[in-house]
Short mmCIF file of C-alpha atoms in Angstrom, two decimals:
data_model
loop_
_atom_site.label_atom_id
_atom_site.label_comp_id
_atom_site.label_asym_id
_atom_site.label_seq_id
_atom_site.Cartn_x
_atom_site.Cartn_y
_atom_site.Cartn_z
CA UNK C 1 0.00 0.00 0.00
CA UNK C 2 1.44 3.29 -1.29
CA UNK C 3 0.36 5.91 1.28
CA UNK C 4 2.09 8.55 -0.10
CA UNK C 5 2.21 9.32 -4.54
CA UNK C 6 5.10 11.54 -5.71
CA UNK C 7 5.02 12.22 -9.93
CA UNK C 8 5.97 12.95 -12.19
CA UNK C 9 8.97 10.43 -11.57
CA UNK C 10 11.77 12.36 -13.61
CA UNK C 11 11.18 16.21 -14.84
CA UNK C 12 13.72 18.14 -17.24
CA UNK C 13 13.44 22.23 -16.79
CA UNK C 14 15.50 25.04 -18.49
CA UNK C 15 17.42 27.01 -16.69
CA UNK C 16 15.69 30.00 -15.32
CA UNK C 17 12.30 27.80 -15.46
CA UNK C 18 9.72 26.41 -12.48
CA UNK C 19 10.38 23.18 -11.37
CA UNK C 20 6.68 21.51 -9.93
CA UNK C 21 6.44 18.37 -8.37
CA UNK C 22 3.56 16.72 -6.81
CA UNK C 23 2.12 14.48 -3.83
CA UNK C 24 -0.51 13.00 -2.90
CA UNK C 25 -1.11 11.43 0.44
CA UNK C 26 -4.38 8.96 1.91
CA UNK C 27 -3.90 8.67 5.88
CA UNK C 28 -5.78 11.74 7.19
CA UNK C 29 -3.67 11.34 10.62
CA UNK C 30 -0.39 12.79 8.50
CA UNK C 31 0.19 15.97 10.00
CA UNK C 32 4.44 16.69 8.65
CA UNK C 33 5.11 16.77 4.90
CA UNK C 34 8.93 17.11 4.28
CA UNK C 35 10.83 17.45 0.84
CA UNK C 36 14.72 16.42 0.87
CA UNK C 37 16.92 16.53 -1.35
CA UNK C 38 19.25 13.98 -2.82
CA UNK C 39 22.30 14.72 -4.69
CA UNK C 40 23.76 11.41 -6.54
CA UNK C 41 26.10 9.49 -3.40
CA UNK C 42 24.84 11.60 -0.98
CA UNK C 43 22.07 10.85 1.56
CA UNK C 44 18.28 12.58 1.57
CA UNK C 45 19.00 16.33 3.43
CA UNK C 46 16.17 18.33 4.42
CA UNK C 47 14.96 21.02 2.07
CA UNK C 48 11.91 22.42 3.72
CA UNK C 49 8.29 21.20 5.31
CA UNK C 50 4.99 22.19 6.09
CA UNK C 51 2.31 21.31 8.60
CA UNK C 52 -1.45 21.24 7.35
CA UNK C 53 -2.61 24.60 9.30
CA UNK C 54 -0.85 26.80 6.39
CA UNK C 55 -1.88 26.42 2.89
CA UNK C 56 2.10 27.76 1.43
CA UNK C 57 5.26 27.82 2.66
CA UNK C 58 8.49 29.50 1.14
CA UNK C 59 11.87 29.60 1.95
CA UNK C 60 13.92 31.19 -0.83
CA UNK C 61 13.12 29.83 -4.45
CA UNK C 62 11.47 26.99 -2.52
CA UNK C 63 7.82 26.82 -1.91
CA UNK C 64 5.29 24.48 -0.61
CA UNK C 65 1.65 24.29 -1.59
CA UNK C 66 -0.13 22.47 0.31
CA UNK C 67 -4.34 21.33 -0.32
CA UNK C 68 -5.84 19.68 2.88
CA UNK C 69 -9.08 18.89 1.18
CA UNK C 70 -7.57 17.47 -1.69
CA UNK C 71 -4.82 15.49 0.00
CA UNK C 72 -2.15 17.01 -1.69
CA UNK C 73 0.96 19.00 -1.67
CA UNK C 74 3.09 20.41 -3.99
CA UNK C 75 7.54 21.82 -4.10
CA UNK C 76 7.74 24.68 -6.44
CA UNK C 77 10.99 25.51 -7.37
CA UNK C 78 11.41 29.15 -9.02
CA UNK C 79 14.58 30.51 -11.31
CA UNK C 80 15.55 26.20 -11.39
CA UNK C 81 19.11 26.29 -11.63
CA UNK C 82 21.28 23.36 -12.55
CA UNK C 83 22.53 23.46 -9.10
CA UNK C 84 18.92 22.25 -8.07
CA UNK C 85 19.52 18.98 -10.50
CA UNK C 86 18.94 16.22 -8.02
CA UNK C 87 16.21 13.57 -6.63
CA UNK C 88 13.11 15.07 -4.61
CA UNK C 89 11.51 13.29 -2.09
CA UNK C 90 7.80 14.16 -0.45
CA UNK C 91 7.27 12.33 3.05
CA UNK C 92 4.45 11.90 5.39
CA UNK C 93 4.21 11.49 9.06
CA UNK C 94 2.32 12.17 12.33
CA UNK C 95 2.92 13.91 14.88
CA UNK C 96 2.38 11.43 17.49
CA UNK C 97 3.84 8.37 19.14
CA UNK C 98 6.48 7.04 17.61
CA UNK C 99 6.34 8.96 14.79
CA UNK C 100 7.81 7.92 11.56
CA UNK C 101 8.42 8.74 7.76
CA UNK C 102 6.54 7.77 4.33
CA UNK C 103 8.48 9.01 1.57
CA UNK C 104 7.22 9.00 -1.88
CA UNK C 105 9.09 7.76 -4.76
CA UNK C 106 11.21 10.40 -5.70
CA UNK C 107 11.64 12.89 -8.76
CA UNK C 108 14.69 13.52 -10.79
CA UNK C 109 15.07 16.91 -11.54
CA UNK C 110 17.41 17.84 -14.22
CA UNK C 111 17.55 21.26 -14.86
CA UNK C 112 19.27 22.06 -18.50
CA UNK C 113 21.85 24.85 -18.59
CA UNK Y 1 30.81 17.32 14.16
CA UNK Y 2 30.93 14.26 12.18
CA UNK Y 3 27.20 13.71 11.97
CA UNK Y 4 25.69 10.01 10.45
CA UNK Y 5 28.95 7.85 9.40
CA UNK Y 6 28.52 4.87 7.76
CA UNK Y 7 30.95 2.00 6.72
CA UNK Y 8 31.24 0.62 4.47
CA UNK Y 9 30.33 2.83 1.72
CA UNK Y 10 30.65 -0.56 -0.90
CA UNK Y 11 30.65 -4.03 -0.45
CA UNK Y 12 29.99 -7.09 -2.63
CA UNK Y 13 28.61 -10.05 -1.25
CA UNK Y 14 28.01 -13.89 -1.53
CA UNK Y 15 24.65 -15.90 -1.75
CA UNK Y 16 24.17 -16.78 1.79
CA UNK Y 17 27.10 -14.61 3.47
CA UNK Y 18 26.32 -12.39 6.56
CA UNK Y 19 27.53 -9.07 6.99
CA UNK Y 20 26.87 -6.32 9.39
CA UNK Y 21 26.54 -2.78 8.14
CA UNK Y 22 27.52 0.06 10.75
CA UNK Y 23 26.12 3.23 11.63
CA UNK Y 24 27.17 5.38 14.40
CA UNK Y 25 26.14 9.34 15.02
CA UNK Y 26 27.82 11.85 17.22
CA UNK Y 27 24.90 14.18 17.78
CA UNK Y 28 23.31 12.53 20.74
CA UNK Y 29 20.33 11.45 18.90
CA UNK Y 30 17.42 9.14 20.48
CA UNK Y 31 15.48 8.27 17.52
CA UNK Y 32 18.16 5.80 14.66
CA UNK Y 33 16.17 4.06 11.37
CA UNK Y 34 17.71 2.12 8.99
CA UNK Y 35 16.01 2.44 5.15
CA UNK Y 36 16.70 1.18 1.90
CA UNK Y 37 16.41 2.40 -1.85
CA UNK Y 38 15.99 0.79 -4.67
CA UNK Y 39 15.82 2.86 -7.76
CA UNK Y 40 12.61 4.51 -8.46
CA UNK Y 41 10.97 3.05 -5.52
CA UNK Y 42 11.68 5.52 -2.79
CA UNK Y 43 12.87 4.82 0.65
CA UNK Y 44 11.93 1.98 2.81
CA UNK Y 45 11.83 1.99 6.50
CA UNK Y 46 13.99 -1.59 7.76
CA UNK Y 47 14.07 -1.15 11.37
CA UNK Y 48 13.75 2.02 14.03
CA UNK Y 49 15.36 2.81 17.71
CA UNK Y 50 13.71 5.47 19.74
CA UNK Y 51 16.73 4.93 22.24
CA UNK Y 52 19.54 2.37 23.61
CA UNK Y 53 17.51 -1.12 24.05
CA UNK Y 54 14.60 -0.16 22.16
CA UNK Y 55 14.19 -1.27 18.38
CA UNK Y 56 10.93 -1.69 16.33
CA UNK Y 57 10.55 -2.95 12.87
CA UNK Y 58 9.21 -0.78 9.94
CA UNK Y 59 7.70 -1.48 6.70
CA UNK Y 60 10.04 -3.99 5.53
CA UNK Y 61 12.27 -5.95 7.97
CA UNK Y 62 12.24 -9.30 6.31
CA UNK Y 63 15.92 -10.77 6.20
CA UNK Y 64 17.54 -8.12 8.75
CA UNK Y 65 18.61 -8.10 12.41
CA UNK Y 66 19.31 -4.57 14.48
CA UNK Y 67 20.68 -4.07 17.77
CA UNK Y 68 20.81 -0.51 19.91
CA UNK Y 69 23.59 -1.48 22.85
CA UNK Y 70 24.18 2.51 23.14
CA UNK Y 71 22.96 6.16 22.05
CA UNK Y 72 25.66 6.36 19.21
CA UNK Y 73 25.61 3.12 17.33
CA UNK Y 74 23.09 1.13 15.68
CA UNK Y 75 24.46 -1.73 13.17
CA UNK Y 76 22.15 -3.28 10.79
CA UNK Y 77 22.89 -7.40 10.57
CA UNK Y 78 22.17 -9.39 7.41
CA UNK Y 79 22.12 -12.98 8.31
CA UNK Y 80 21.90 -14.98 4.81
CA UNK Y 81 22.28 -12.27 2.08
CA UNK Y 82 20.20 -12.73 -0.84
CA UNK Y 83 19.94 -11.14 -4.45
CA UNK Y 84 16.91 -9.27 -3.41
CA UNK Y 85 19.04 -7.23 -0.74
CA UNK Y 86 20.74 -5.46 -3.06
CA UNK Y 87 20.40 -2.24 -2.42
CA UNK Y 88 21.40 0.96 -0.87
CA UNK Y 89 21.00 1.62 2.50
CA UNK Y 90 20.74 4.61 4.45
CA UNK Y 91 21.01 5.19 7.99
CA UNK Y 92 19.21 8.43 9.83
CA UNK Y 93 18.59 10.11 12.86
CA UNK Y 94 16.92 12.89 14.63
CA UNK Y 95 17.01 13.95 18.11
CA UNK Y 96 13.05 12.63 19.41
CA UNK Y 97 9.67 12.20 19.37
CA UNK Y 98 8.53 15.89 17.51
CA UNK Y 99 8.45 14.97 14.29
CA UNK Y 100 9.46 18.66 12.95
CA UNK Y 101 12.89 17.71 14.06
CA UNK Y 102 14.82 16.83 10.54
CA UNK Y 103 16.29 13.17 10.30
CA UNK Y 104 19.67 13.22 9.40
CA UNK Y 105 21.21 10.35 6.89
CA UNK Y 106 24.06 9.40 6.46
CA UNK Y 107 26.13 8.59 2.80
CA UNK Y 108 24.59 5.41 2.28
CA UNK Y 109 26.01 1.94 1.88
CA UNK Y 110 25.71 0.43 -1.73
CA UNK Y 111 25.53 -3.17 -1.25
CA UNK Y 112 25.55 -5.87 -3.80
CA UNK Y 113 24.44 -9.59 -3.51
CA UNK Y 114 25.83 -11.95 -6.89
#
């Protein structure tokens, strides 16, 4: 059972373009959605989250939409640079117990000079 | 500050050989997990600790042993390797129980089973 849907799985954007990837999620208890970031070799780091009681969050050229109704959230990435070529990750959790992650699939982003 | 270290960052194995992979952390995390990836299929969640003692299994812990004697280490055993656990695998942490607090991973360990 996939709780958590990530697409499109691999993206190509100009330089200078938006990036947009997408999630979808089912368990209504998830109440964290991360995005990391994966450069090849490297592990997942952090890029940025949201929690359900704001609809967008930005940090930088980053942003998160996020749609509680629909069960979805989204990373923007304005100006993509090729420095942003890499594979995104949405995740899922609750805040509770022993909480821990879903991750979705994963995107590669290449982002053409 | 050294962060998530893993070793080793390769290794081939056998049909049927046992290994253990390492992971030790130097931030005085509580909360260790062990995933894999296989390509286009995300991460999976192996095994968790919330703390020294305590380990849980996650979504798929078929084939794999952990153990959490302290705060700082928490090897991942694999008793009869099989084709199947090839992989990479990825070892996190995070400090507790708020899950707001990023998990940090390690490098990875890129393990192959002929």
């Amino acid at each position: 059972q996939q709780q958590v849907k990530q697409s499109p799985q691999s993206l190509i954007v100009q330089k200078g373009g938006i990036s947009i990837i997408n999630c979808a999620y089912e368990n209504t208890a998830f109440d964290y959605f991360p995005w990391y970031q994966q450069f090849p070799g490297k592990g997942p780091a952090l890029l940025i989250a949201i929690r359900p009681d704001v609809s967008e969050k930005k940090e930088g050229r980053f942003t998160i939409s996020f749609n509680k109704s629909a069960k979805q959230f989204s990373l923007h990435i304005m100006d993509s640079q090729p420095g942003d070529s890499a594979t995104y990750f949405c995740a899922a959790s609750r805040d509770s117990g022993y909480s821990t992650l879903t991750f979705g699939k994963g995107t590669m982003l290449l982002v053409s000079p | 500050n050294a962060g998530v270290t893993q070793t080793p960052k390769f290794r081939i194995l056998k049909i049927g050989q046992s290994m253990t992979l390492q992971c030790t952390q130097d931030m005085n995390h509580n909360y260790m997990y062990w995933y894999r990836q296989d390509p286009g299929m995300g991460l999976k969640l192996i095994y968790y600790s919330v703390g020294a003692g305590i380990t849980d299994k996650g979504e798929v812990p078929n084939g794999y042993n952990v153990s959490r004697s302290t705060t700082e280490d928490f090897p991942l055993r694999l008793e009869l390797a099989a084709p199947s656990q090839t992989s990479v695998y990825f070892c996190a942490s995070r400090p507790g129980q708020i899950s707001n607090q990023p998990q940090h991973f390690g490098d990875g360990t890129r393990l192959s089973i002929l």
